[in-house]
Coordinates of C-alpha atoms in Angstrom, one line a residue:
M1 CA 77.1 62.9 90.1
S2 CA 80.7 64.0 89.6
V3 CA 82.2 66.2 92.3
K4 CA 83.2 68.6 89.5
D5 CA 79.8 69.1 88.2
T6 CA 79.3 73.1 87.4
E7 CA 75.3 73.0 87.4
F8 CA 72.8 71.5 90.0
N9 CA 69.3 71.3 88.8
G10 CA 70.1 73.1 85.9
I11 CA 71.4 76.3 87.6
P12 CA 75.1 77.1 87.5
V13 CA 76.8 76.3 90.9
K14 CA 78.3 79.8 91.0
E15 CA 74.8 81.4 90.9
L16 CA 73.8 79.1 93.9
F17 CA 76.6 79.8 96.1
P18 CA 77.6 83.4 95.1
E19 CA 80.4 85.9 96.6
E20 CA 78.0 88.6 97.5
R21 CA 80.2 91.2 99.2
K22 CA 82.5 93.2 97.0
G23 CA 86.0 92.8 98.5
W24 CA 85.0 89.4 100.2
T25 CA 86.7 87.2 98.0
G26 CA 86.4 83.4 99.3
F27 CA 83.5 84.2 101.4
V28 CA 79.9 82.8 101.1
E29 CA 77.2 83.8 103.8
W30 CA 75.7 80.6 105.1
E31 CA 74.2 81.3 108.6
N32 CA 71.6 84.0 107.1
A33 CA 70.7 81.8 104.2
P34 CA 68.8 78.8 105.1
E35 CA 67.5 77.9 101.6
R36 CA 71.2 78.1 100.2
K37 CA 72.2 75.9 103.1
R38 CA 69.3 73.5 102.1
I39 CA 70.3 73.3 98.4
A40 CA 74.0 72.7 99.2
H41 CA 73.3 69.9 101.6
E42 CA 71.1 68.4 98.8
L43 CA 73.7 68.5 96.3
L44 CA 76.3 67.1 98.5
E45 CA 73.9 64.0 99.2
T46 CA 74.1 63.5 95.4
K47 CA 78.0 62.8 95.4
K48 CA 80.3 60.4 96.6
F49 CA 83.3 61.6 98.3
T50 CA 86.8 60.3 99.0
P51 CA 86.9 58.2 102.3
I52 CA 88.2 59.7 105.4
P53 CA 91.9 58.2 105.8
D54 CA 92.7 56.1 108.7
F55 CA 96.1 57.4 110.2
Q56 CA 95.7 55.9 113.6
T57 CA 96.3 52.0 113.0
D58 CA 99.3 52.7 110.7
P59 CA 102.4 54.6 110.9
L60 CA 101.9 58.1 109.8
P61 CA 103.5 59.0 106.2
K62 CA 106.9 60.4 106.5
T63 CA 105.8 63.2 104.0
N64 CA 105.1 66.8 104.5
P65 CA 102.3 67.4 104.1
I66 CA 101.6 64.5 106.1
L67 CA 97.8 64.0 105.4
I68 CA 96.0 65.3 102.5
G69 CA 92.4 66.9 103.0
H70 CA 90.9 65.1 99.9
R71 CA 87.3 65.2 101.4
W72 CA 87.1 68.8 102.4
K73 CA 88.8 70.0 99.0
E74 CA 86.0 67.8 97.3
Y75 CA 83.4 69.3 99.5
H76 CA 84.4 73.0 98.5
E77 CA 85.1 72.0 94.6
A78 CA 81.3 70.6 94.8
L79 CA 80.2 73.8 95.5
G80 CA 82.1 75.9 93.0
L81 CA 84.6 76.8 95.8
K82 CA 87.9 75.3 94.6
S83 CA 89.3 78.9 94.5
I84 CA 89.2 79.0 98.2
V85 CA 91.3 75.7 98.2
D86 CA 94.0 77.3 95.6
F87 CA 94.1 80.5 97.4
S88 CA 94.6 78.9 101.0
W89 CA 97.4 76.9 100.0
E90 CA 99.0 80.1 98.3
M91 CA 98.9 81.6 101.5
V92 CA 100.5 78.8 103.3
Q93 CA 103.4 79.1 100.7
K94 CA 103.5 83.0 101.3
E95 CA 103.0 83.6 104.9
K96 CA 104.5 80.4 106.5
E97 CA 107.9 79.2 106.5
D98 CA 109.6 75.7 107.2
M99 CA 106.5 74.1 109.0
L100 CA 105.4 70.5 109.4
H101 CA 102.3 70.5 107.0
V102 CA 100.2 68.1 109.4
L103 CA 97.2 68.5 107.0
D104 CA 97.3 70.4 103.8
F105 CA 93.5 71.6 103.5
P106 CA 92.1 72.9 105.9
Y107 CA 95.6 73.9 106.6
N108 CA 96.8 72.4 109.8
G109 CA 100.6 73.4 110.6
E110 CA 102.8 72.5 113.1
T111 CA 106.0 74.8 114.7
L112 CA 109.2 72.9 114.4
P113 CA 111.0 72.1 117.8
K114 CA 113.9 74.6 116.6
Y115 CA 111.7 77.3 116.1
I116 CA 109.8 77.0 119.4
L117 CA 112.9 77.2 121.3
G118 CA 114.7 79.2 118.7
D119 CA 112.1 82.1 118.4
G120 CA 112.4 82.4 122.1
K121 CA 109.2 83.5 124.1
I122 CA 107.4 85.1 121.0
T123 CA 107.0 83.1 118.1
Q124 CA 107.5 84.7 115.0
N125 CA 104.3 84.8 112.7
K126 CA 106.0 82.7 109.7
H127 CA 106.7 79.8 112.4
H128 CA 103.6 80.1 114.5
F129 CA 101.3 77.0 114.4
I130 CA 98.0 77.2 112.6
R131 CA 94.8 75.2 112.9
N132 CA 92.3 76.1 110.5
H133 CA 88.9 74.7 110.0
G134 CA 88.0 76.0 106.5
G135 CA 89.6 77.7 103.8
V136 CA 91.4 81.0 103.8
P137 CA 89.3 83.8 102.5
D138 CA 90.7 86.8 101.1
I139 CA 88.9 90.1 102.7
N140 CA 89.8 93.7 101.8
A141 CA 90.4 95.5 105.0
D142 CA 88.6 98.7 103.5
A143 CA 85.5 96.6 102.7
F144 CA 85.4 95.0 105.8
E145 CA 82.7 95.5 108.6
L146 CA 81.8 93.7 111.7
E147 CA 78.3 93.3 112.8
I148 CA 77.1 92.9 116.4
G149 CA 73.6 91.8 117.3
G150 CA 71.5 89.8 119.2
L151 CA 70.8 90.4 122.9
V152 CA 72.7 94.0 122.8
K153 CA 71.1 96.9 123.5
T154 CA 71.9 98.6 120.0
P155 CA 72.8 96.2 117.0
V156 CA 75.6 98.0 114.9
K157 CA 78.0 97.6 111.9
I158 CA 81.4 98.8 112.3
S159 CA 84.3 99.4 109.8
L160 CA 87.6 98.2 110.7
K161 CA 88.9 101.9 110.2
D162 CA 86.6 102.9 113.3
L163 CA 87.6 99.9 115.2
Q164 CA 91.1 100.8 115.0
D165 CA 90.4 104.3 115.9
P166 CA 92.0 104.8 119.3
T167 CA 89.9 107.9 120.0
K168 CA 86.7 105.7 119.5
F169 CA 87.8 102.2 121.1
P170 CA 90.7 101.8 123.6
Q171 CA 93.5 99.6 122.4
A172 CA 95.1 96.8 124.4
E173 CA 98.1 94.6 123.7
V174 CA 98.3 91.0 125.2
T175 CA 100.9 88.3 125.0
V176 CA 98.9 85.1 124.6
T177 CA 99.8 81.5 123.7
L178 CA 97.3 79.8 121.6
Q179 CA 97.2 75.9 121.9
C180 CA 95.2 73.5 119.8
S181 CA 93.4 71.1 122.5
G182 CA 94.9 68.5 119.9
T183 CA 98.4 69.2 120.9
R184 CA 100.4 65.9 121.8
R185 CA 97.6 63.7 120.4
R186 CA 99.9 61.4 118.8
E187 CA 100.8 60.2 122.5
Q188 CA 97.1 59.2 123.1
I189 CA 97.1 57.5 119.7
D190 CA 100.1 55.5 120.5
V191 CA 98.3 54.2 123.5
Y192 CA 94.9 53.5 121.9
P193 CA 93.2 54.5 118.8
G194 CA 90.1 57.0 119.1
D195 CA 87.6 59.0 117.2
G196 CA 88.4 59.8 113.4
D197 CA 86.5 63.0 112.8
E198 CA 85.2 64.0 109.6
L199 CA 87.5 67.1 109.6
I200 CA 90.6 64.7 110.7
N201 CA 91.7 64.8 114.2
A202 CA 94.9 66.0 113.1
P203 CA 97.8 64.0 114.6
W204 CA 99.5 66.8 116.2
G205 CA 103.1 66.6 118.2
E206 CA 104.5 69.0 120.6
G207 CA 104.5 72.0 118.1
A208 CA 100.5 72.9 118.3
I209 CA 101.1 76.1 120.2
G210 CA 102.7 79.3 119.8
T211 CA 102.9 82.7 121.6
A212 CA 102.1 86.0 120.1
V213 CA 101.7 89.6 121.1
Y214 CA 98.1 90.7 119.8
R215 CA 97.1 94.1 119.3
G216 CA 93.4 95.1 119.2
V217 CA 90.5 96.1 121.2
P218 CA 88.7 94.3 124.0
L219 CA 85.4 93.0 123.2
K220 CA 84.0 94.3 126.5
K221 CA 84.5 97.5 125.2
V222 CA 83.0 97.5 121.8
L223 CA 80.0 96.1 123.2
K224 CA 79.9 99.0 125.8
I225 CA 80.7 101.7 123.4
A226 CA 79.2 100.9 120.2
C227 CA 76.0 98.7 121.3
G228 CA 75.6 100.5 124.8
G229 CA 76.0 97.1 126.6
I230 CA 74.3 93.9 126.5
L231 CA 70.8 92.8 127.6
P232 CA 70.4 90.8 131.1
E233 CA 69.4 87.7 129.3
C234 CA 72.9 87.4 127.2
Q235 CA 75.1 84.6 128.6
H236 CA 77.4 83.9 125.7
L237 CA 79.2 85.6 122.8
E238 CA 79.0 83.8 119.5
F239 CA 81.8 84.4 117.0
I240 CA 81.0 83.8 113.2
G241 CA 83.8 83.4 110.7
A242 CA 84.2 83.9 107.1
D243 CA 85.2 80.6 106.6
T244 CA 83.0 77.6 105.1
Y245 CA 82.5 74.7 107.4
F246 CA 81.1 71.5 107.0
K247 CA 79.6 68.6 109.3
K248 CA 77.8 65.4 108.0
K249 CA 77.3 67.3 104.5
E250 CA 75.6 70.4 105.9
V251 CA 77.2 73.4 105.4
Y252 CA 77.7 76.4 108.0
N253 CA 80.0 79.5 108.4
Y254 CA 82.2 78.7 111.4
A255 CA 80.9 79.7 114.8
V256 CA 81.7 79.2 118.3
S257 CA 81.1 80.8 121.3
V258 CA 82.4 81.8 124.6
P259 CA 80.6 82.9 128.3
W260 CA 79.7 86.6 128.7
R261 CA 81.7 86.3 132.1
K262 CA 85.0 85.6 130.2
A263 CA 84.4 88.5 128.1
R264 CA 83.8 90.7 130.9
Q265 CA 87.4 90.2 131.9
N266 CA 88.8 93.4 130.1
E267 CA 91.7 91.7 128.3
E268 CA 90.7 88.2 127.9
V269 CA 88.7 88.3 124.9
L270 CA 90.1 90.6 122.0
L271 CA 89.4 91.8 118.7
A272 CA 93.0 91.6 117.0
W273 CA 94.2 93.2 113.8
E274 CA 97.7 92.9 114.8
M275 CA 100.3 90.3 115.6
N276 CA 103.4 90.5 116.8
G277 CA 103.7 94.2 115.6
E278 CA 102.7 93.4 112.2
P279 CA 99.2 93.4 110.3
L280 CA 97.6 90.0 111.0
P281 CA 98.3 87.5 108.5
K282 CA 95.6 86.3 106.4
I283 CA 96.1 82.6 107.2
H284 CA 95.8 83.7 111.0
G285 CA 92.3 85.7 110.4
A286 CA 92.7 89.0 108.7
P287 CA 91.7 91.5 108.7
L288 CA 90.0 90.7 112.1
R289 CA 90.0 87.8 114.5
V290 CA 89.0 86.9 118.1
V291 CA 91.9 86.3 120.5
V292 CA 90.4 84.4 123.7
T293 CA 93.0 84.0 126.4
G294 CA 93.5 80.8 128.2
Y295 CA 90.9 78.8 126.1
I296 CA 91.2 76.3 123.7
G297 CA 92.5 77.6 120.1
A298 CA 89.2 76.7 118.5
R299 CA 87.3 79.5 120.4
S300 CA 89.6 82.2 118.9
C301 CA 87.7 82.6 115.6
K302 CA 89.5 83.9 112.6
W303 CA 88.1 86.2 109.8
V304 CA 85.1 87.2 112.4
Y305 CA 82.5 89.2 110.9
R306 CA 79.5 88.7 113.2
I307 CA 79.1 88.6 116.9
N308 CA 75.6 87.5 118.5
A309 CA 75.0 87.9 121.9
L310 CA 73.1 84.9 123.1
S311 CA 71.2 83.4 126.0
E312 CA 73.0 80.0 125.7
P313 CA 76.0 78.6 123.9
S314 CA 76.2 78.7 119.9
F315 CA 74.5 75.9 118.1
G316 CA 77.4 75.9 115.5
P317 CA 78.6 72.3 115.4
V318 CA 82.2 73.3 116.5
Q319 CA 80.8 74.3 119.9
R320 CA 78.0 71.9 120.4
Q321 CA 79.1 68.7 118.7
E322 CA 82.8 68.8 118.7
Y323 CA 85.7 69.6 120.8
L324 CA 84.0 67.5 123.8
Y325 CA 85.7 65.5 126.3
Y326 CA 84.7 62.0 127.1
N327 CA 85.3 59.7 130.1
Q328 CA 87.8 57.5 129.9
Q329 CA 86.9 54.4 132.1
A330 CA 83.5 54.1 133.9
R331 CA 81.3 51.3 133.7
S332 CA 81.3 51.5 129.9
T333 CA 84.2 53.3 128.1
I334 CA 82.7 56.2 126.0
G335 CA 83.7 55.1 122.4
K336 CA 82.3 54.2 118.8
Q337 CA 79.7 51.9 120.6
N338 CA 78.0 54.3 122.6
V339 CA 79.3 57.9 122.0
L340 CA 76.6 60.5 122.2
I341 CA 77.0 64.3 121.9
S342 CA 75.3 64.8 125.3
N343 CA 77.8 62.3 127.1
G344 CA 80.9 64.8 126.4
F345 CA 81.4 68.0 128.3
S346 CA 82.6 71.1 126.1
I347 CA 86.4 71.9 126.6
Q348 CA 86.9 75.7 127.0
A349 CA 89.9 76.4 129.4
M350 CA 93.2 74.9 128.7
P351 CA 94.9 72.5 131.5
V352 CA 98.2 72.8 132.6
S353 CA 100.9 71.0 130.2
S354 CA 104.3 70.9 129.0
A355 CA 106.5 69.1 126.6
I356 CA 110.3 68.5 126.1
M357 CA 111.4 70.0 122.8
E358 CA 115.3 69.0 123.1
P359 CA 116.3 66.9 123.1
R360 CA 114.2 64.7 120.9
D361 CA 112.6 61.5 121.5
R362 CA 115.0 58.5 121.1
D363 CA 118.0 60.9 120.6
V364 CA 121.4 59.4 121.8
I365 CA 123.0 61.4 124.2
I366 CA 127.2 61.6 125.0
H367 CA 127.5 63.3 128.3
D368 CA 129.8 63.8 131.1
G369 CA 127.1 63.1 134.0
S370 CA 124.2 65.3 133.0
I371 CA 122.0 66.2 130.3
T372 CA 120.5 69.5 129.4
L373 CA 116.7 69.5 128.3
K374 CA 114.5 72.4 127.1
G375 CA 110.9 72.8 126.7
W376 CA 107.6 74.5 127.2
A377 CA 105.2 74.8 129.9
Y378 CA 101.7 76.3 129.8
S379 CA 98.5 76.4 131.8
G380 CA 95.1 78.4 130.7
N381 CA 92.4 80.3 132.1
G382 CA 94.8 83.0 133.7
N383 CA 96.8 80.5 135.5
W384 CA 100.3 81.1 135.1
V385 CA 103.2 78.5 135.2
E386 CA 105.1 78.3 138.7
R387 CA 107.1 75.4 138.6
V388 CA 108.6 73.0 136.2
E389 CA 110.2 69.5 137.0
V390 CA 111.9 66.9 135.1
S391 CA 112.5 63.3 136.0
P392 CA 115.2 61.0 134.3
D393 CA 114.0 58.0 135.7
G394 CA 110.4 57.6 134.4
G395 CA 108.9 59.9 137.1
H396 CA 110.2 58.8 140.6
V397 CA 112.7 61.4 141.1
W398 CA 112.0 64.9 140.0
Y399 CA 114.5 68.1 139.4
P400 CA 112.9 71.5 139.2
C401 CA 114.1 74.0 136.8
A402 CA 115.7 77.3 138.4
P403 CA 113.6 80.4 137.9
D404 CA 116.6 81.9 136.2
N405 CA 116.2 79.2 133.3
M406 CA 112.7 79.9 132.8
T407 CA 111.2 82.9 130.8
K408 CA 109.1 85.6 132.2
K409 CA 105.7 84.8 133.7
H410 CA 102.5 86.1 132.0
Y411 CA 98.9 85.5 132.9
H412 CA 98.2 84.2 129.2
A413 CA 101.2 82.7 127.7
W414 CA 103.6 79.8 128.5
R415 CA 107.0 79.7 130.0
L416 CA 110.0 78.4 128.2
W417 CA 112.5 76.3 130.2
S418 CA 115.9 74.9 130.4
I419 CA 117.6 72.2 132.9
E420 CA 120.7 70.5 133.1
V421 CA 119.5 67.0 135.0
P422 CA 122.2 64.9 136.6
V423 CA 122.4 61.5 135.0
D424 CA 124.6 58.6 136.2
A425 CA 122.9 55.8 134.3
E426 CA 123.7 54.6 131.0
G427 CA 121.3 52.9 128.0
W428 CA 117.9 53.8 127.5
L429 CA 116.3 56.2 130.0
E430 CA 112.8 57.5 130.0
F431 CA 112.7 61.3 130.9
C432 CA 109.3 63.2 131.8
V433 CA 108.4 66.6 132.2
R434 CA 105.7 68.0 134.5
T435 CA 104.4 71.6 135.5
W436 CA 103.0 73.2 138.3
D437 CA 100.6 76.2 137.9
S438 CA 99.6 79.0 140.4
S439 CA 96.6 77.2 141.1
N440 CA 98.6 74.3 142.4
N441 CA 97.4 72.2 139.4
T442 CA 100.0 69.5 137.8
E443 CA 99.7 67.2 135.1
P444 CA 98.6 63.2 135.4
T445 CA 102.0 60.9 135.3
Y446 CA 101.0 58.7 132.6
V447 CA 98.9 59.5 129.3
R448 CA 96.7 56.7 129.9
S449 CA 95.0 58.7 132.6
A450 CA 94.4 61.7 130.2
W451 CA 93.3 59.2 127.2
N452 CA 89.6 60.1 125.9
W453 CA 87.7 59.0 122.7
D454 CA 88.1 62.4 120.9
L455 CA 91.8 62.4 121.7
H456 CA 91.8 65.7 123.0
V457 CA 94.1 67.8 125.7
T458 CA 97.0 65.3 126.2
S459 CA 97.9 67.0 129.5
S460 CA 99.7 64.2 131.0
A461 CA 103.5 64.3 131.6
H462 CA 105.3 64.6 128.4
R463 CA 107.8 61.6 128.0
I464 CA 110.9 60.6 125.9
K465 CA 113.2 57.9 125.8
L466 CA 116.9 58.8 125.5
Y467 CA 120.1 56.4 125.3
S468 CA 122.5 57.8 127.7
V469 CA 126.2 57.5 127.0
N470 CA 127.9 58.6 130.1
K471 CA 131.7 59.1 129.2
T472 CA 132.7 59.7 132.8
K473 CA 132.3 55.8 133.0
S474 CA 135.9 54.2 132.6
L475 CA 134.6 51.6 130.2
T476 CA 132.7 54.1 128.1
A477 CA 135.5 56.2 128.1
R478 CA 137.8 53.7 126.5
R479 CA 135.1 52.5 123.9
L480 CA 134.8 56.2 122.7
K481 CA 138.5 56.3 122.3
Q482 CA 138.5 53.2 120.5
L483 CA 136.0 54.4 118.0
E484 CA 138.0 57.6 117.6
E485 CA 141.3 55.6 116.9
N486 CA 139.4 53.4 114.6
G487 CA 137.8 56.4 112.6
Q488 CA 134.5 55.2 113.5
S489 CA 131.4 57.1 114.6
F490 CA 129.2 56.0 117.6
F491 CA 126.4 57.0 115.4
P492 CA 124.0 55.5 114.4
L493 CA 123.6 53.6 117.7
T494 CA 122.7 50.4 115.8
E495 CA 125.6 50.2 113.3
P496 CA 127.9 47.3 114.5
L497 CA 131.4 48.0 115.4
E498 CA 134.1 47.4 112.8
F499 CA 136.7 46.4 115.4
T500 CA 137.0 43.5 117.8
I501 CA 135.6 44.8 121.1
Q502 CA 137.8 43.2 123.4
P503 CA 141.6 41.4 123.1
F504 CA 141.5 37.7 123.4
E505 CA 144.2 37.9 126.3
E506 CA 142.1 40.3 128.2
Y507 CA 138.9 38.4 127.6
E508 CA 140.7 35.1 128.7
A509 CA 142.1 36.5 131.8
A510 CA 138.5 37.7 132.7
Y511 CA 137.2 34.3 132.2
Q512 CA 139.8 32.5 134.3
K513 CA 139.2 34.7 137.2
E514 CA 135.2 34.5 136.9
P515 CA 134.3 31.4 134.7
R516 CA 131.1 31.5 132.8
E517 CA 130.0 28.0 134.2
P518 CA 130.3 26.2 137.8
T519 CA 133.2 23.8 138.1
D520 CA 131.0 21.5 140.2

């Protein structure tokens, strides 16, 4: 059967998978519709879809978007939901600016280095990275309501208007860094390829991270005020989003959970409707999203419309089957030959990590004995960054950043940093950065220590190679002057010189002084 068939078993696809709520365009209820899910699975099983691309064994395309989500688009189209695909890209064009489109659908967009540093501590909404797992629904704020049920004393439905009323719920504003657990995944791929996930484990660089000020109401307060509290059996809070998610041709609404002990911390799980003083962008989860501080970004559910108090973690595939961390080396390395859901553990809190954003890898730097490097440093779970150190020799000698050259400390946000490192040596040098947090955690020195089958959490010291040209050296200063006199640039590094590099008389005198071969 074609992906584009409009009927299944004689029934129009649009009738099988309807948008039932007025003002909720692009939303299909799956979690409370088991028969609908069964039919969707049966339909998907009748079709053939574009193979999942292999982007790990060959160089990444030098295109923007880098990867095209053919299969995810075809899943939606098969269920009559192509309009969600189209609207999602429309929101990319409208709400994002000058992004690296790592995956066009579901949209994965990376912040460019110039904006991570240029925007400062707070990333502008239009530049903030985005990692979506499904299409972007278009939900009218006036039609929106949040359902809370499960192991609560009183199940409720709350309108957005009531949720935003400060006389009913106390509001909070929190500065939060959100980070995808796949940040810097390319470094792991460069060491060894790993799992090729159905959704595509996006080949993120250093820009899958951003910081914003979110306004909303702490979930803890909503549970207490609106529901009268939770029941003693409650251990996890499940968040269900309005986007459609797929796993092995099964269909879901996006669902994840966090422990109740996390939500008990007043500002650490926020129901947010505002981002950096502006209404939450649609692509970031409007009209309402969850912001979970210090955890992987996947737990900060966008377009949240239902919260369930549970006795155990959510059974949604994103919570139970994905974002798992496998061991790297044991008696048998975990990989395609033996991986099981049960032999990985769920990633929740983010470890300490950092990255050099300027200069860029393989840059050529002409300097006078020092090189300035800039970047970000972050640690999750309420730990804050205490110290950032940079090494110009691959990790033997470390120079600490001065506190005055780092942004303000926050419990739940990064620190941007800058340092001028003394550099005497010339040629190709390897620089790396590591961070120490408030619990004295730091990063493994080499990426091999962080490699894992699912390619998550690249928490090793970030490394770049720079070509050092120290103009305080006499021969270097002389060569630079020669280049200037001959009207030739030093760049690119590999371009051959257009002039003779040494006069014959000078070379001959040096040869006579120190012959290249022995005389006896």
